[in-house]
Structure formats: structure tokens, C-alpha cells
Tab-separated table of C-alpha atoms in Angstrom:
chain	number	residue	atom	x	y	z
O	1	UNK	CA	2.363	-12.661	21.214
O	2	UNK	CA	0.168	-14.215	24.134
O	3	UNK	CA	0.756	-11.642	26.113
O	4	UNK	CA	0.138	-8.523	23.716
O	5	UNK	CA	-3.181	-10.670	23.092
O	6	UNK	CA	-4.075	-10.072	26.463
O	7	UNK	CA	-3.562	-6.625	26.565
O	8	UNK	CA	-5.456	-5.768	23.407
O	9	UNK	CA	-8.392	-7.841	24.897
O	10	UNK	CA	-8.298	-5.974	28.464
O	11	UNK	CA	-7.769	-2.495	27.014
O	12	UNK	CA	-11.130	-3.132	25.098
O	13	UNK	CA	-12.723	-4.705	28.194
O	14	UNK	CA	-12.029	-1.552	29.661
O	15	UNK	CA	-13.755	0.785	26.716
O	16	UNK	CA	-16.991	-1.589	27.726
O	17	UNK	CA	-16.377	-5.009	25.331
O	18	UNK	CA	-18.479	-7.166	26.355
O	19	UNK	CA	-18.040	-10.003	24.077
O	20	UNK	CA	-15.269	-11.324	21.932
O	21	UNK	CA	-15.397	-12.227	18.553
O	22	UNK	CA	-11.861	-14.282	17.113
O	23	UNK	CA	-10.732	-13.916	13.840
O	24	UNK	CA	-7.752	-14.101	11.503
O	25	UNK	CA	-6.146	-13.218	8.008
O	26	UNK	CA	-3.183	-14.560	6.877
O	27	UNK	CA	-1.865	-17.004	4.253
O	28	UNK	CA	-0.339	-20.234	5.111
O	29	UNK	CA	-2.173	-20.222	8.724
O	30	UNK	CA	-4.130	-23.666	8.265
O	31	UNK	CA	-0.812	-25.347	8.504
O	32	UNK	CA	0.622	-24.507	11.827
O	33	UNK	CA	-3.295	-24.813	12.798
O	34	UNK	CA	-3.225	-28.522	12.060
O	35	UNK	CA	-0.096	-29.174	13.482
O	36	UNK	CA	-1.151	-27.686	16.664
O	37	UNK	CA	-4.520	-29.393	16.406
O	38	UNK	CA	-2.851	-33.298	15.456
O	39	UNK	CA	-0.621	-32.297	18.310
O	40	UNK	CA	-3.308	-32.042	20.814
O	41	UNK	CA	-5.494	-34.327	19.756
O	42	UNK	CA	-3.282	-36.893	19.048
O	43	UNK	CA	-4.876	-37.380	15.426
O	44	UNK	CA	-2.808	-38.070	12.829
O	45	UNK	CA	-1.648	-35.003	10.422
O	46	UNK	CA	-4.309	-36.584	7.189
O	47	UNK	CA	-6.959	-36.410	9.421
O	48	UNK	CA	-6.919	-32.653	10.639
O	49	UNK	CA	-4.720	-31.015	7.529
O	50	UNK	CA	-7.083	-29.946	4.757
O	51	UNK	CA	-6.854	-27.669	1.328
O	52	UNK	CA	-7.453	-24.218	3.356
O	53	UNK	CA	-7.785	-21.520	0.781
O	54	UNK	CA	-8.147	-25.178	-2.073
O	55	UNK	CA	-4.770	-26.438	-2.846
O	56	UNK	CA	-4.159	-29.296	-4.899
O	57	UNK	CA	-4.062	-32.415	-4.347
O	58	UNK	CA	-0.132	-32.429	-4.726
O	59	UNK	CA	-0.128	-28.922	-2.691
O	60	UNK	CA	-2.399	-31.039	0.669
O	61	UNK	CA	-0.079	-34.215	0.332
O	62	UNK	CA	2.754	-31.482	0.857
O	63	UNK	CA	1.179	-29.793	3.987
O	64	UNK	CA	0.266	-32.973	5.624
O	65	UNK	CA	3.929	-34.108	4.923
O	66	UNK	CA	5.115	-30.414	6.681
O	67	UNK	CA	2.731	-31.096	9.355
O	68	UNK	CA	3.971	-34.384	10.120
O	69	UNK	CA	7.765	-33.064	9.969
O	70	UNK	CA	6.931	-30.224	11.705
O	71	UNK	CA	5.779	-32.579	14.813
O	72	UNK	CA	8.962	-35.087	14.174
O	73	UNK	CA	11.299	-32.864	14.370
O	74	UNK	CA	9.559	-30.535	17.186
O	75	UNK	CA	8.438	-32.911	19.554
O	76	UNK	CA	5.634	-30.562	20.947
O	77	UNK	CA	4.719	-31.810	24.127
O	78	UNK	CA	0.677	-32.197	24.158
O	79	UNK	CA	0.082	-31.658	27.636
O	80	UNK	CA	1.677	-28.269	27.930
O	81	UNK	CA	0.092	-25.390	25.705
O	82	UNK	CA	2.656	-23.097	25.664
O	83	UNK	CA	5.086	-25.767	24.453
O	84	UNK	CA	2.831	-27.124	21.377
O	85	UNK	CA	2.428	-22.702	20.509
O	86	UNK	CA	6.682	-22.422	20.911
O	87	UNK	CA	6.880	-25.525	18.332
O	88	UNK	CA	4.181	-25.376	15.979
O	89	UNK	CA	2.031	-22.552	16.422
O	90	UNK	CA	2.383	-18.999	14.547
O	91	UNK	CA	2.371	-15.731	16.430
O	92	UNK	CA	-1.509	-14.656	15.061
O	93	UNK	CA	-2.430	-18.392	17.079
O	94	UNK	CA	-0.377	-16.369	20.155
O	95	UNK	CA	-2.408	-13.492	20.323
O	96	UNK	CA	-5.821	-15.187	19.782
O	97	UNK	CA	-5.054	-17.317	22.660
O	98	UNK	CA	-4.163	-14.394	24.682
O	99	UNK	CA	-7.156	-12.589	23.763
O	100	UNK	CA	-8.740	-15.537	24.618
O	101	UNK	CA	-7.045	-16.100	27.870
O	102	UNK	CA	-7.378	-12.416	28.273
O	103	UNK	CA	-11.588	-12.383	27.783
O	104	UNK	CA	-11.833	-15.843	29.852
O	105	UNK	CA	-9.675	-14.715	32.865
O	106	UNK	CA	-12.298	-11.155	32.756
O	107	UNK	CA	-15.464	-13.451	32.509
O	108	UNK	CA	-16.565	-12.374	29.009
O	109	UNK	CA	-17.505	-14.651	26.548
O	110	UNK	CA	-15.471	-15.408	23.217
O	111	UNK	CA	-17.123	-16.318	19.723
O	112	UNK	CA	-14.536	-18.419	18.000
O	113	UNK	CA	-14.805	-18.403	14.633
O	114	UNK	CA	-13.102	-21.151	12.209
O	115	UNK	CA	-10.151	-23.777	11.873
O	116	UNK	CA	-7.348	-20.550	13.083
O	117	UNK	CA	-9.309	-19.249	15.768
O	118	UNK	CA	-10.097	-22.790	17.279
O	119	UNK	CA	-6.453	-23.869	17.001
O	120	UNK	CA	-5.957	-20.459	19.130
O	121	UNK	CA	-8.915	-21.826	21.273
O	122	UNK	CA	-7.428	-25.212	21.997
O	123	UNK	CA	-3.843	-23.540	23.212
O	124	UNK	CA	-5.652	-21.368	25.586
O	125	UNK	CA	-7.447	-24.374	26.853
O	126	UNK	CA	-3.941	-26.481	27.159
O	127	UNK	CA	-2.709	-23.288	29.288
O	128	UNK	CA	-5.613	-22.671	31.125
O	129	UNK	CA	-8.861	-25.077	31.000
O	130	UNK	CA	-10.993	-23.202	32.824
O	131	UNK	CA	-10.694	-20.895	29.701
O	132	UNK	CA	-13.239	-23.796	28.135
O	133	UNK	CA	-16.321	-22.346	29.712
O	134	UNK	CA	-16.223	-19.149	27.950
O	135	UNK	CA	-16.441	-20.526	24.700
O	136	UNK	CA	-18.780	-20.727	21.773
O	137	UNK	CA	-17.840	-22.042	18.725
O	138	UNK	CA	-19.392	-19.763	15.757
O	139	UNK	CA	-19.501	-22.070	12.824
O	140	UNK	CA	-18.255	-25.547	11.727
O	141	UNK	CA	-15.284	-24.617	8.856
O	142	UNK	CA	-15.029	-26.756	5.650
O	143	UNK	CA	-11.757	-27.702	6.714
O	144	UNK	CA	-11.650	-31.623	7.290
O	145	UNK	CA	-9.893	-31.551	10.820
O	146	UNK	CA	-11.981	-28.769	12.467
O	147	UNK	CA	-14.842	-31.260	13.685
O	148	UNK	CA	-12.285	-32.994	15.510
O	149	UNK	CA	-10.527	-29.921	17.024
O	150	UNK	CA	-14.746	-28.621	18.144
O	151	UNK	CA	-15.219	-32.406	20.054
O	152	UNK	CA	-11.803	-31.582	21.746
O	153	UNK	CA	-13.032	-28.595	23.125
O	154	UNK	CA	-16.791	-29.996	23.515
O	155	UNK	CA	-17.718	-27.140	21.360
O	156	UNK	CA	-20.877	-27.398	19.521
O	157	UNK	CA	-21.538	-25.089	17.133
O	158	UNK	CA	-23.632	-22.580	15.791
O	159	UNK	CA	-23.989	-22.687	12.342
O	160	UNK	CA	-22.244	-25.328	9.574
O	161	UNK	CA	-22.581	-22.710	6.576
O	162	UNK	CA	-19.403	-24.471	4.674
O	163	UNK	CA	-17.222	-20.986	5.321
O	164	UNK	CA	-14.003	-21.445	4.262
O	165	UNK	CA	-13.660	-18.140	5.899
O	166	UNK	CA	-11.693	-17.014	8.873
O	167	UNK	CA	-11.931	-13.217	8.650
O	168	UNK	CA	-14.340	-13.368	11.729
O	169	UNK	CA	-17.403	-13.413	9.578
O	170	UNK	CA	-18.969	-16.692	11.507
O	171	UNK	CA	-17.901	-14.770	14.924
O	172	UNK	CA	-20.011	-11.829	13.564
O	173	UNK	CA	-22.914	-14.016	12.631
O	174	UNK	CA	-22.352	-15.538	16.302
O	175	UNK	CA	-22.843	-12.729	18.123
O	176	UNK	CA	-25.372	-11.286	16.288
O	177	UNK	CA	-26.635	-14.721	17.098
O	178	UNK	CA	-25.977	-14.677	20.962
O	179	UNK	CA	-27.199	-11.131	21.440
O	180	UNK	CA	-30.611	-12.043	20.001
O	181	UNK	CA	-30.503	-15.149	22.168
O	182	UNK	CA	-29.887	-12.750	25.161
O	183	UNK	CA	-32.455	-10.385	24.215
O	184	UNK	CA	-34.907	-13.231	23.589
O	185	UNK	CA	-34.336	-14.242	27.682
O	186	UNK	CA	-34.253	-10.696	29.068
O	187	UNK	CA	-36.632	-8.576	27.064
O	188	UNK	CA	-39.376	-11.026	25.636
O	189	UNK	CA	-42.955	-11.262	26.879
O	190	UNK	CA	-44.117	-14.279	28.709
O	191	UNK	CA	-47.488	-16.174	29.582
């Protein structure tokens, strides 16, 4: 999944992309998110986990309980990306780090959007940290954990909308976002 990540990212590179925007869809995806974000961080499971799409209170009490199994029984080893992916990750996480790995390794900046995307954003980071520096976090997502997971990567970000979304819309508002920064630098009048 890394790897097809990495292609998709450097075929577009070569049709002229120029930035990146992460994204995801998926149901269930804030789990394995968490897991790989406690993992890293070393926080425990009730401090990253949150409702994702708004589960109950019975339904969070149940994903921090996966979450915590999940690690148990796993053993991911923190201090090795690819491990913590093998162990707790999803494929989707896979192929946003690659595309991540993909952009970072080709110089070209990546607009991660929410909890998903930074999960993917922390895994390339574990594989490669130099892939740090060609970050920018989009948005702060309502999800409890993802505060903790943006000071990991000393990622500040853009906007704190309270999106519960991870479509990619805060990585569209991002860019949009950066490109007016850019144009702001390189095409504005001075004094």
C-alpha cells in the first residue's frame, strides 16, 4: 500500500503536481488512526481515541478498549514506522504515507488534512523524518487525540473549523490557503 502510494504521487508529479493535498473516506478509519497515534506517542488509547463519525458513549468505551487490545496483543514497536503500519495501521494509512513519502522524497509540499491523514503523516515521519519538513497541517479535527498527534509532528495548523471531516476538504481550504500565501510573496506590490 506504501508503495502504490508512491507511485500515484510521482505519476502526478510528473503531469506537473505541485502540491499535495491528503485525504480519506472510509468507515471505521479513526480506530486504527488512534492506535497508530497512542502507539507513537506513547499516550494512552482515552486520550487520542474519540467518537469519529459520533458514537456513543458505549460505542467510544468500545474503541478505546479495541485500541488498547489492538496494541496488547500487537506489540507495535514505536520506533520503527513500518512496524506500528504492519500492526495497527489500515492500508488507506499505507498509501497516504506513501504519497507522503512519495511528495517529500520529490520536494513538494503536502497539506494534511484531519485525524486519518495525520496518522498517515506520523508513519511517514517514523520511516523517514526528514519527510517532517514538507508538512502543513490543514486544520485541527474535532477528534480529541489529534492535538496531540499535530505537537508530535510540530505541526501547527491552519485553521480549527471543528471539521469532523476527512474527505480532504481542510487540505482544499489549505491550499487554497498556501497558494494565496505564495501569491501574496511573489506577485504583491511593495513600498
Amino acid at each position: 500500500a506504501t508503495l502504490a502510494g508512491v507511485e500515484v504521487v510521482e505519476a502526478e508529479i510528473k503531469r506537473g503536481l505541485d502540491i499535495v493535498g491528503t485525504g480519506d473516506m472510509g468507515i471505521g478509519n479513526t480506530t486504527p488512526s488512534a492506535a497508530i497515534a497512542a502507539a507513537l506517542t506513547g499516550e494512552s488509547p482515552a486520550k487520542i481515541a474519540g467518537r469519529g463519525t459520533g458514537v456513543d458513549d458505549e460505542g467510544l468505551k468500545r474503541k478505546i478498549s479495541t485500541v488498547e487490545r489492538a496494541l496488547a496483543v500487537n506489540q507495535p514497536n514505536a520506533k520503527d514506522g513500518l512496524d506500528v503500519l504492519t500492526k495497527v495501521g489500515g492500508f488507506e494509512i499505507g498509501g497516504l504515507a506513501g504519497v507522503i513519502l512519495g511528495a517529500a522524497a520529490n520536494g513538494k509540499p503536502v497539506m494534511v488534512d484531519g485525524f486519518i491523514s495525520t496518522a498517515a503523516a506520523m508513519i511517514a515521519v517514523a520511516i523517514a523524518p526528514a519527510a517532517r519538513h514538507y508538512l502543513i497541517s490543514a486544520h485541527r479535527s474535532k477528534e480529541i487525540g489529534h492535538g496531540i498527534m499535530l505537537d508530535w509532528l510540530n505541526l501547527k495548523p491552519l485553521f480549527d473549523l471543528d471539521l469532523r471531516l476527512g474527505e480532504g476538504t481542510g487540505a482544499a481550504l489549505g491550499i487554497s490557503m498556501a497558494e494565496a500565501a505564495c501569491k501574496v510573496l511573489a506577485e504583491m506590490a511593495t513600498f
